């Protein structure tokens, strides 16, 4: 019997609480026989006290100072017996110097969350009014780790086969039109899995689901009077804990089970889960911010500090996590390993990842140890690692992020070039050729799957708004429209905002279809923003970080209102899945290495085999040879895509096919529904096999296949 | 005590749960499960008509029962209140148990 072992006998007692020396590893609180092992480190604390609460109680029921003999190195460890695993809340008091100039901010009056806590209590229901006088507002709790995964396993879908759907947990189902029980929760996403499958995506990327405080910086909107909140959640309170307010069962403390259940169901349906992780800063802000955890436990270790002891602000949010400090590096690694192993997460997207490549003084490193550790970690070996390869401190590393053969990047240049091309800017045909090939100019040695292709993401306009607004309209954020990006490369199609003009509305829908088509025929990994498949609008707001309302919630009635867009999205996604030639694991070689008579990719213009690369050109076409699909390992059809962003119709001469193949029309965005896109595999044959009239600002996709 | 257990450890084990199955009562529930496990039942029937709440620790005992007795054990949850079904569904346990209105 394990609980009869001598090492689990209490050796100490204080006011009836029995305890003994603990295990220094693992960090955090772990259940052991009849007790809980607590382990926490601080490089400079002079003493540490464990503080124990019964759930929700205002005052602790015990405070146990760690006897000095329980400390090994800088780690305090203790086993406390006879605790109620489910009702326990715990924290620490750390004593030590308060000397900000030297980097120390110890304050033993504060009760601190455990950086390694697996559950945080205190914000259990979204926007439920907290007790502002709570002496310990973010309470560390224990998590049971006996979830029954049955046969589940991360899916390990080949990267180039992914189609990512970027989603906000709450925004996906919070709108009253979603028709689900418990809107805005993990559980509600589970009840919408059939929608995701029907759309055809095979991966969801969730905006932060780590515990954050939606009340952080909450205020009243000067425009609408609504409460503005920390809606997106890019401000971590604890890295290991799922957001309780995103779980219908959060008020019962079962968010861990609810999220795991969602992931298991998604996996059963072939959908991977990528988490957007924010390791660049925490919710503690700058020197004026709250002390929640890291600042009071080990300020100098966890944060990048200026020589004067202030916080470096490369994240634009007040502080910067000291990611390349060996201790913090290990915490990040422990955290990701925990999510990969305990939650079966398939991949991670790192917010402002360029920060992770800075040294302790903020200088960019050529060989950042954290990024290297993540790339070579055995537990993360099959996880997708995706960098947002820039930061708010001006470090822009798209194409040059230290990748170690593992990292993919949000390709910001893809977004910019496609947007400019779509609004008929000059000089974009050359860059566009690179983008549709998977950006070999940026990722030549890394393969097309290094490129996460996206046109829109949570940060910026929605796809529909890209063609409805020239300027951002962020007044509702209460910052005098000064927040949010100004370089949107958007075009309103002739009128700013909503209009009844049928021609403008027609053009907007066509532009959305053009964008979706370009995205789905590009090599690399496409990512769609939640709702772009049905023309979701944010009314021109390009920075909806604080809006917990219809600006962010997906309106499910758009499925009917914009049925043409939804059908188009479904079919173009299916087309990508059906054609491996669109999903090459390696870059094109521009020659015929399988003997088909055609190079793997060829570029064309209004004349076949002659692409106009000049600055004034706004139209081009490309053809993919199906015999080169997956480097010739499989045979696919020929695929020809013509893109005319010129403002007049152009005749495109089609490349001649071998006798056994004929051109068939899959999509023509210039046609009204249902002639705009056909059922993949049932494309009608073209009467004219030599020429195709491509309308102004239109995209055409042809398939060359046997009759 | 917030709930009652009537155990008949034959091939079919029947337990009645009432009140709140929280961390405290879950321990007692677990001890009962350990007792019936010793008999190796084929079915575990839980009459829960008057059970108003099941906590995380309570759910754990169901998982524990499967682990202790074996995955072939059929667990019947008889006449659960809606919020109990809800909790089982959200935490993914509904696939591991049979939710029935009546145990024949």
mmCIF file of C-alpha atoms in Angstrom, chain A residues 74-395:
data_model
loop_
_atom_site.group_PDB
_atom_site.id
_atom_site.type_symbol
_atom_site.label_atom_id
_atom_site.label_comp_id
_atom_site.label_asym_id
_atom_site.label_seq_id
_atom_site.Cartn_x
_atom_site.Cartn_y
_atom_site.Cartn_z
ATOM 1 C CA UNK A 74 15.778 27.994 -4.153
ATOM 2 C CA UNK A 75 12.872 25.566 -4.054
ATOM 3 C CA UNK A 76 10.407 25.292 -1.206
ATOM 4 C CA UNK A 77 8.644 21.922 -0.979
ATOM 5 C CA UNK A 78 6.095 20.540 1.470
ATOM 6 C CA UNK A 79 3.474 17.811 1.640
ATOM 7 C CA UNK A 80 0.317 18.724 3.542
ATOM 8 C CA UNK A 81 -1.991 15.899 4.608
ATOM 9 C CA UNK A 82 -5.747 15.445 4.701
ATOM 10 C CA UNK A 83 -6.687 18.251 2.332
ATOM 11 C CA UNK A 84 -9.874 18.230 0.303
ATOM 12 C CA UNK A 85 -8.558 18.137 -3.281
ATOM 13 C CA UNK A 86 -11.709 19.601 -4.669
ATOM 14 C CA UNK A 87 -12.291 22.452 -2.275
ATOM 15 C CA UNK A 88 -8.704 23.498 -1.688
ATOM 16 C CA UNK A 89 -7.414 26.867 -2.816
ATOM 17 C CA UNK A 90 -3.789 27.700 -2.123
ATOM 18 C CA UNK A 91 -1.293 30.479 -2.568
ATOM 19 C CA UNK A 92 2.020 31.711 -1.244
ATOM 20 C CA UNK A 93 3.381 34.637 0.665
ATOM 21 C CA UNK A 94 6.959 35.454 -0.234
ATOM 22 C CA UNK A 95 9.142 37.591 1.999
ATOM 23 C CA UNK A 96 12.195 39.379 0.713
ATOM 24 C CA UNK A 97 13.487 42.829 -0.209
ATOM 25 C CA UNK A 98 11.270 45.463 -1.780
ATOM 26 C CA UNK A 99 13.807 47.312 -3.872
ATOM 27 C CA UNK A 100 12.429 47.930 -7.391
ATOM 28 C CA UNK A 101 15.644 49.533 -8.636
ATOM 29 C CA UNK A 102 17.416 46.286 -7.888
ATOM 30 C CA UNK A 103 14.570 44.272 -9.424
ATOM 31 C CA UNK A 104 13.006 43.054 -6.188
ATOM 32 C CA UNK A 105 9.333 43.567 -5.406
ATOM 33 C CA UNK A 106 8.648 41.181 -2.536
ATOM 34 C CA UNK A 107 5.600 41.967 -0.457
ATOM 35 C CA UNK A 108 4.532 39.432 2.139
ATOM 36 C CA UNK A 109 1.148 41.086 2.575
ATOM 37 C CA UNK A 110 0.162 39.742 -0.842
ATOM 38 C CA UNK A 111 -1.021 36.185 -1.420
ATOM 39 C CA UNK A 112 0.393 34.967 -4.716
ATOM 40 C CA UNK A 113 -0.900 32.486 -7.287
ATOM 41 C CA UNK A 114 1.299 29.529 -8.063
ATOM 42 C CA UNK A 115 2.864 30.004 -11.532
ATOM 43 C CA UNK A 116 2.396 26.231 -11.980
ATOM 44 C CA UNK A 117 -1.241 26.074 -10.783
ATOM 45 C CA UNK A 118 -3.378 23.875 -13.023
ATOM 46 C CA UNK A 119 -6.667 25.597 -12.231
ATOM 47 C CA UNK A 120 -7.360 29.161 -11.158
ATOM 48 C CA UNK A 121 -10.484 30.099 -9.247
ATOM 49 C CA UNK A 122 -11.940 33.546 -8.915
ATOM 50 C CA UNK A 123 -13.218 34.287 -12.411
ATOM 51 C CA UNK A 124 -15.353 31.173 -12.670
ATOM 52 C CA UNK A 125 -18.191 32.625 -14.722
ATOM 53 C CA UNK A 126 -17.597 35.096 -17.553
ATOM 54 C CA UNK A 127 -18.130 38.664 -16.358
ATOM 55 C CA UNK A 128 -19.700 37.611 -13.072
ATOM 56 C CA UNK A 129 -18.935 40.546 -10.808
ATOM 57 C CA UNK A 130 -15.902 39.685 -8.659
ATOM 58 C CA UNK A 131 -15.433 40.591 -5.039
ATOM 59 C CA UNK A 132 -13.068 43.499 -5.509
ATOM 60 C CA UNK A 133 -12.020 43.332 -1.861
ATOM 61 C CA UNK A 134 -10.891 39.723 -2.054
ATOM 62 C CA UNK A 135 -7.484 39.394 -0.414
ATOM 63 C CA UNK A 136 -6.673 36.659 -2.927
ATOM 64 C CA UNK A 137 -8.559 37.172 -6.206
ATOM 65 C CA UNK A 138 -6.893 34.564 -8.483
ATOM 66 C CA UNK A 139 -6.765 31.378 -6.461
ATOM 67 C CA UNK A 140 -4.637 28.389 -7.314
ATOM 68 C CA UNK A 141 -6.499 25.092 -7.274
ATOM 69 C CA UNK A 142 -5.770 21.455 -8.018
ATOM 70 C CA UNK A 143 -6.729 19.593 -11.182
ATOM 71 C CA UNK A 144 -7.593 15.933 -11.436
ATOM 72 C CA UNK A 145 -5.592 14.349 -14.206
ATOM 73 C CA UNK A 146 -7.498 11.117 -14.692
ATOM 74 C CA UNK A 147 -9.529 12.147 -17.724
ATOM 75 C CA UNK A 148 -10.627 9.178 -19.794
ATOM 76 C CA UNK A 149 -9.187 9.876 -23.239
ATOM 77 C CA UNK A 150 -10.151 6.415 -24.491
ATOM 78 C CA UNK A 151 -8.103 5.899 -27.665
ATOM 79 C CA UNK A 152 -7.532 9.585 -28.373
ATOM 80 C CA UNK A 153 -4.219 10.847 -29.597
ATOM 81 C CA UNK A 154 -3.133 14.118 -31.223
ATOM 82 C CA UNK A 155 -3.969 13.771 -34.923
ATOM 83 C CA UNK A 156 -0.573 14.612 -36.462
ATOM 84 C CA UNK A 157 -2.147 15.738 -39.716
ATOM 85 C CA UNK A 158 0.587 16.591 -42.251
ATOM 86 C CA UNK A 159 1.096 20.340 -41.938
ATOM 87 C CA UNK A 160 0.480 21.100 -45.608
ATOM 88 C CA UNK A 161 -2.928 19.390 -45.426
ATOM 89 C CA UNK A 162 -4.225 21.637 -42.651
ATOM 90 C CA UNK A 163 -6.922 24.240 -43.094
ATOM 91 C CA UNK A 164 -6.960 26.375 -39.961
ATOM 92 C CA UNK A 165 -10.004 28.196 -38.627
ATOM 93 C CA UNK A 166 -9.069 30.927 -36.155
ATOM 94 C CA UNK A 167 -11.742 31.085 -33.485
ATOM 95 C CA UNK A 168 -12.614 32.914 -30.296
ATOM 96 C CA UNK A 169 -14.218 30.478 -27.871
ATOM 97 C CA UNK A 170 -16.846 32.897 -26.687
ATOM 98 C CA UNK A 171 -17.408 34.672 -29.990
ATOM 99 C CA UNK A 172 -18.168 31.488 -31.891
ATOM 100 C CA UNK A 173 -21.443 30.711 -30.120
ATOM 101 C CA UNK A 174 -22.286 33.653 -27.871
ATOM 102 C CA UNK A 175 -24.646 35.300 -30.356
ATOM 103 C CA UNK A 176 -28.299 34.476 -29.594
ATOM 104 C CA UNK A 177 -28.659 33.135 -33.133
ATOM 105 C CA UNK A 178 -26.284 30.240 -32.376
ATOM 106 C CA UNK A 179 -29.155 28.271 -30.886
ATOM 107 C CA UNK A 180 -26.953 26.297 -28.518
ATOM 108 C CA UNK A 181 -27.212 25.489 -24.862
ATOM 109 C CA UNK A 182 -24.584 27.340 -22.794
ATOM 110 C CA UNK A 183 -23.528 29.807 -25.491
ATOM 111 C CA UNK A 184 -19.958 31.036 -25.457
ATOM 112 C CA UNK A 185 -18.409 27.924 -23.925
ATOM 113 C CA UNK A 186 -16.202 24.957 -24.778
ATOM 114 C CA UNK A 187 -19.295 22.822 -24.501
ATOM 115 C CA UNK A 188 -21.085 24.947 -27.091
ATOM 116 C CA UNK A 189 -18.250 24.522 -29.576
ATOM 117 C CA UNK A 190 -18.738 20.776 -29.168
ATOM 118 C CA UNK A 191 -22.328 21.113 -30.269
ATOM 119 C CA UNK A 192 -21.190 23.000 -33.390
ATOM 120 C CA UNK A 193 -18.627 20.456 -34.555
ATOM 121 C CA UNK A 194 -20.946 19.381 -37.372
ATOM 122 C CA UNK A 195 -20.820 22.961 -38.682
ATOM 123 C CA UNK A 196 -17.022 22.934 -38.707
ATOM 124 C CA UNK A 197 -16.981 19.574 -40.451
ATOM 125 C CA UNK A 198 -19.520 20.768 -42.971
ATOM 126 C CA UNK A 199 -17.359 23.772 -43.728
ATOM 127 C CA UNK A 200 -14.434 21.436 -44.260
ATOM 128 C CA UNK A 201 -11.778 22.885 -42.006
ATOM 129 C CA UNK A 202 -9.605 20.382 -40.149
ATOM 130 C CA UNK A 203 -8.010 22.515 -37.464
ATOM 131 C CA UNK A 204 -9.221 25.189 -35.090
ATOM 132 C CA UNK A 205 -6.859 27.721 -33.620
ATOM 133 C CA UNK A 206 -8.261 29.111 -30.392
ATOM 134 C CA UNK A 207 -7.517 32.622 -29.228
ATOM 135 C CA UNK A 208 -6.076 32.479 -25.697
ATOM 136 C CA UNK A 209 -7.762 29.928 -23.457
ATOM 137 C CA UNK A 210 -5.285 30.308 -20.613
ATOM 138 C CA UNK A 211 -6.845 31.885 -17.543
ATOM 139 C CA UNK A 212 -7.091 35.634 -17.987
ATOM 140 C CA UNK A 213 -9.206 38.278 -16.338
ATOM 141 C CA UNK A 214 -11.894 39.650 -18.624
ATOM 142 C CA UNK A 215 -12.294 42.517 -16.145
ATOM 143 C CA UNK A 216 -8.733 43.740 -16.716
ATOM 144 C CA UNK A 217 -8.820 47.394 -17.836
ATOM 145 C CA UNK A 218 -12.615 47.204 -18.018
ATOM 146 C CA UNK A 219 -14.302 50.540 -18.595
ATOM 147 C CA UNK A 220 -17.368 52.104 -20.096
ATOM 148 C CA UNK A 221 -17.527 52.807 -23.808
ATOM 149 C CA UNK A 222 -17.987 56.552 -24.372
ATOM 150 C CA UNK A 223 -19.934 55.735 -27.520
ATOM 151 C CA UNK A 224 -22.285 52.958 -26.492
ATOM 152 C CA UNK A 225 -22.080 53.033 -22.699
ATOM 153 C CA UNK A 226 -21.362 49.300 -22.719
ATOM 154 C CA UNK A 227 -18.711 47.773 -20.512
ATOM 155 C CA UNK A 228 -15.513 47.258 -22.469
ATOM 156 C CA UNK A 229 -13.565 44.221 -21.322
ATOM 157 C CA UNK A 230 -10.454 42.179 -21.975
ATOM 158 C CA UNK A 231 -12.319 40.106 -24.555
ATOM 159 C CA UNK A 232 -9.535 38.602 -26.652
ATOM 160 C CA UNK A 233 -7.630 37.524 -23.553
ATOM 161 C CA UNK A 234 -4.069 38.326 -24.583
ATOM 162 C CA UNK A 235 -3.088 38.871 -20.981
ATOM 163 C CA UNK A 236 -2.253 35.752 -19.077
ATOM 164 C CA UNK A 237 -2.949 35.285 -15.377
ATOM 165 C CA UNK A 238 -1.741 31.690 -15.380
ATOM 166 C CA UNK A 239 -0.196 29.641 -18.171
ATOM 167 C CA UNK A 240 -1.313 26.167 -17.121
ATOM 168 C CA UNK A 241 -4.992 26.801 -16.383
ATOM 169 C CA UNK A 242 -7.842 26.818 -18.876
ATOM 170 C CA UNK A 243 -10.160 29.820 -18.713
ATOM 171 C CA UNK A 244 -12.940 28.893 -16.320
ATOM 172 C CA UNK A 245 -15.273 31.509 -17.775
ATOM 173 C CA UNK A 246 -15.141 29.656 -21.108
ATOM 174 C CA UNK A 247 -16.585 26.526 -19.506
ATOM 175 C CA UNK A 248 -20.257 26.000 -18.789
ATOM 176 C CA UNK A 249 -19.018 23.962 -15.844
ATOM 177 C CA UNK A 250 -16.505 26.607 -14.726
ATOM 178 C CA UNK A 251 -18.635 27.482 -11.747
ATOM 179 C CA UNK A 252 -18.249 23.875 -10.583
ATOM 180 C CA UNK A 253 -14.516 23.897 -11.296
ATOM 181 C CA UNK A 254 -14.795 21.365 -14.121
ATOM 182 C CA UNK A 255 -13.292 23.452 -16.914
ATOM 183 C CA UNK A 256 -10.434 20.989 -17.316
ATOM 184 C CA UNK A 257 -12.828 18.147 -18.087
ATOM 185 C CA UNK A 258 -14.977 20.283 -20.349
ATOM 186 C CA UNK A 259 -12.056 21.436 -22.483
ATOM 187 C CA UNK A 260 -10.609 17.928 -22.680
ATOM 188 C CA UNK A 261 -14.014 16.597 -23.720
ATOM 189 C CA UNK A 262 -14.162 19.178 -26.495
ATOM 190 C CA UNK A 263 -10.695 18.268 -27.734
ATOM 191 C CA UNK A 264 -11.531 14.556 -27.681
ATOM 192 C CA UNK A 265 -14.678 15.150 -29.737
ATOM 193 C CA UNK A 266 -12.873 17.399 -32.210
ATOM 194 C CA UNK A 267 -10.219 14.753 -32.678
ATOM 195 C CA UNK A 268 -12.893 12.125 -33.279
ATOM 196 C CA UNK A 269 -14.074 14.349 -36.109
ATOM 197 C CA UNK A 270 -10.620 14.821 -37.585
ATOM 198 C CA UNK A 271 -10.182 18.372 -36.338
ATOM 199 C CA UNK A 272 -6.928 19.427 -34.719
ATOM 200 C CA UNK A 273 -6.653 22.011 -31.957
ATOM 201 C CA UNK A 274 -3.989 24.701 -31.924
ATOM 202 C CA UNK A 275 -3.737 27.098 -28.995
ATOM 203 C CA UNK A 276 -2.751 30.721 -29.298
ATOM 204 C CA UNK A 277 -0.238 31.073 -26.478
ATOM 205 C CA UNK A 278 0.973 34.340 -25.016
ATOM 206 C CA UNK A 279 4.395 33.908 -23.478
ATOM 207 C CA UNK A 280 5.548 37.428 -24.157
ATOM 208 C CA UNK A 281 3.908 39.135 -21.185
ATOM 209 C CA UNK A 282 1.541 38.603 -18.261
ATOM 210 C CA UNK A 283 -1.488 40.325 -16.770
ATOM 211 C CA UNK A 284 0.638 42.022 -14.101
ATOM 212 C CA UNK A 285 1.336 45.069 -16.294
ATOM 213 C CA UNK A 286 4.112 47.545 -15.590
ATOM 214 C CA UNK A 287 5.336 48.991 -12.275
ATOM 215 C CA UNK A 288 1.824 50.331 -11.636
ATOM 216 C CA UNK A 289 0.174 46.955 -12.231
ATOM 217 C CA UNK A 290 -1.238 44.323 -9.906
ATOM 218 C CA UNK A 291 0.810 41.751 -8.096
ATOM 219 C CA UNK A 292 -0.797 38.440 -8.988
ATOM 220 C CA UNK A 293 2.007 35.906 -9.052
ATOM 221 C CA UNK A 294 5.315 36.286 -10.894
ATOM 222 C CA UNK A 295 6.089 39.795 -9.710
ATOM 223 C CA UNK A 296 5.809 38.799 -6.069
ATOM 224 C CA UNK A 297 7.461 35.418 -6.387
ATOM 225 C CA UNK A 298 10.519 36.247 -8.436
ATOM 226 C CA UNK A 299 10.246 39.575 -10.272
ATOM 227 C CA UNK A 300 13.814 39.649 -11.467
ATOM 228 C CA UNK A 301 13.667 36.164 -12.903
ATOM 229 C CA UNK A 302 10.315 36.351 -14.669
ATOM 230 C CA UNK A 303 10.534 39.825 -16.232
ATOM 231 C CA UNK A 304 12.900 41.709 -18.477
ATOM 232 C CA UNK A 305 13.870 44.771 -16.457
ATOM 233 C CA UNK A 306 15.593 47.974 -17.441
ATOM 234 C CA UNK A 307 18.777 48.831 -15.547
ATOM 235 C CA UNK A 308 16.608 51.096 -13.359
ATOM 236 C CA UNK A 309 14.291 48.212 -12.499
ATOM 237 C CA UNK A 310 11.367 49.221 -14.713
ATOM 238 C CA UNK A 311 9.718 46.808 -17.119
ATOM 239 C CA UNK A 312 10.787 46.512 -20.740
ATOM 240 C CA UNK A 313 7.675 46.766 -22.872
ATOM 241 C CA UNK A 314 8.315 44.860 -26.097
ATOM 242 C CA UNK A 315 4.789 43.497 -25.980
ATOM 243 C CA UNK A 316 3.032 46.857 -25.895
ATOM 244 C CA UNK A 317 1.175 45.777 -22.774
ATOM 245 C CA UNK A 318 3.416 46.907 -19.923
ATOM 246 C CA UNK A 319 5.842 44.092 -19.260
ATOM 247 C CA UNK A 320 7.861 41.428 -21.063
ATOM 248 C CA UNK A 321 8.318 37.886 -19.832
ATOM 249 C CA UNK A 322 11.994 37.031 -19.495
ATOM 250 C CA UNK A 323 11.663 34.016 -21.768
ATOM 251 C CA UNK A 324 15.304 33.248 -22.314
ATOM 252 C CA UNK A 325 16.130 33.166 -18.636
ATOM 253 C CA UNK A 326 16.876 29.474 -18.020
ATOM 254 C CA UNK A 327 14.255 29.217 -15.282
ATOM 255 C CA UNK A 328 11.496 30.914 -17.296
ATOM 256 C CA UNK A 329 12.478 28.909 -20.358
ATOM 257 C CA UNK A 330 11.871 25.755 -18.381
ATOM 258 C CA UNK A 331 8.501 27.010 -17.228
ATOM 259 C CA UNK A 332 7.454 27.672 -20.833
ATOM 260 C CA UNK A 333 8.663 24.233 -21.814
ATOM 261 C CA UNK A 334 6.906 22.577 -18.862
ATOM 262 C CA UNK A 335 3.743 24.435 -19.758
ATOM 263 C CA UNK A 336 3.682 23.406 -23.403
ATOM 264 C CA UNK A 337 4.574 19.835 -22.505
ATOM 265 C CA UNK A 338 1.679 19.845 -20.075
ATOM 266 C CA UNK A 339 -0.794 21.052 -22.703
ATOM 267 C CA UNK A 340 0.529 18.645 -25.311
ATOM 268 C CA UNK A 341 0.416 15.633 -23.020
ATOM 269 C CA UNK A 342 -2.487 16.354 -20.667
ATOM 270 C CA UNK A 343 -4.783 18.107 -23.166
ATOM 271 C CA UNK A 344 -3.631 16.411 -26.400
ATOM 272 C CA UNK A 345 -3.113 19.793 -28.032
ATOM 273 C CA UNK A 346 -1.929 19.494 -31.632
ATOM 274 C CA UNK A 347 0.009 22.713 -31.925
ATOM 275 C CA UNK A 348 0.734 26.179 -30.644
ATOM 276 C CA UNK A 349 0.708 29.619 -32.193
ATOM 277 C CA UNK A 350 3.011 31.958 -30.309
ATOM 278 C CA UNK A 351 1.792 35.500 -29.926
ATOM 279 C CA UNK A 352 4.473 38.115 -30.687
ATOM 280 C CA UNK A 353 6.986 35.307 -30.924
ATOM 281 C CA UNK A 354 9.872 37.555 -31.900
ATOM 282 C CA UNK A 355 10.074 38.442 -28.197
ATOM 283 C CA UNK A 356 10.936 34.812 -27.483
ATOM 284 C CA UNK A 357 14.135 35.387 -29.428
ATOM 285 C CA UNK A 358 15.331 38.311 -27.309
ATOM 286 C CA UNK A 359 17.934 37.984 -24.592
ATOM 287 C CA UNK A 360 17.476 39.112 -20.987
ATOM 288 C CA UNK A 361 18.318 42.685 -21.950
ATOM 289 C CA UNK A 362 15.946 42.622 -24.882
ATOM 290 C CA UNK A 363 18.523 42.169 -27.645
ATOM 291 C CA UNK A 364 17.625 39.744 -30.484
ATOM 292 C CA UNK A 365 19.576 36.500 -30.227
ATOM 293 C CA UNK A 366 20.925 34.657 -33.233
ATOM 294 C CA UNK A 367 20.375 31.280 -31.601
ATOM 295 C CA UNK A 368 17.622 31.757 -29.008
ATOM 296 C CA UNK A 369 17.749 28.892 -26.521
ATOM 297 C CA UNK A 370 13.993 28.861 -25.874
ATOM 298 C CA UNK A 371 13.078 28.522 -29.533
ATOM 299 C CA UNK A 372 15.724 25.869 -29.966
ATOM 300 C CA UNK A 373 14.488 23.937 -26.922
ATOM 301 C CA UNK A 374 10.929 23.983 -28.203
ATOM 302 C CA UNK A 375 11.974 22.899 -31.676
ATOM 303 C CA UNK A 376 13.886 19.886 -30.391
ATOM 304 C CA UNK A 377 11.702 18.891 -27.466
ATOM 305 C CA UNK A 378 10.766 15.195 -27.557
ATOM 306 C CA UNK A 379 7.259 15.703 -26.154
ATOM 307 C CA UNK A 380 6.471 18.533 -28.543
ATOM 308 C CA UNK A 381 8.067 16.672 -31.442
ATOM 309 C CA UNK A 382 4.844 16.268 -33.437
ATOM 310 C CA UNK A 383 3.211 19.537 -32.394
ATOM 311 C CA UNK A 384 2.845 22.315 -34.889
ATOM 312 C CA UNK A 385 4.836 25.346 -33.777
ATOM 313 C CA UNK A 386 3.709 28.605 -35.342
ATOM 314 C CA UNK A 387 5.268 31.990 -34.733
ATOM 315 C CA UNK A 388 3.760 35.401 -35.027
ATOM 316 C CA UNK A 389 7.187 36.506 -36.122
ATOM 317 C CA UNK A 390 7.164 40.092 -34.962
ATOM 318 C CA UNK A 391 6.785 42.077 -31.748
ATOM 319 C CA UNK A 392 5.717 45.499 -30.595
ATOM 320 C CA UNK A 393 9.356 46.506 -30.094
ATOM 321 C CA UNK A 394 9.966 46.649 -33.850
ATOM 322 C CA UNK A 395 11.522 43.229 -34.380
#
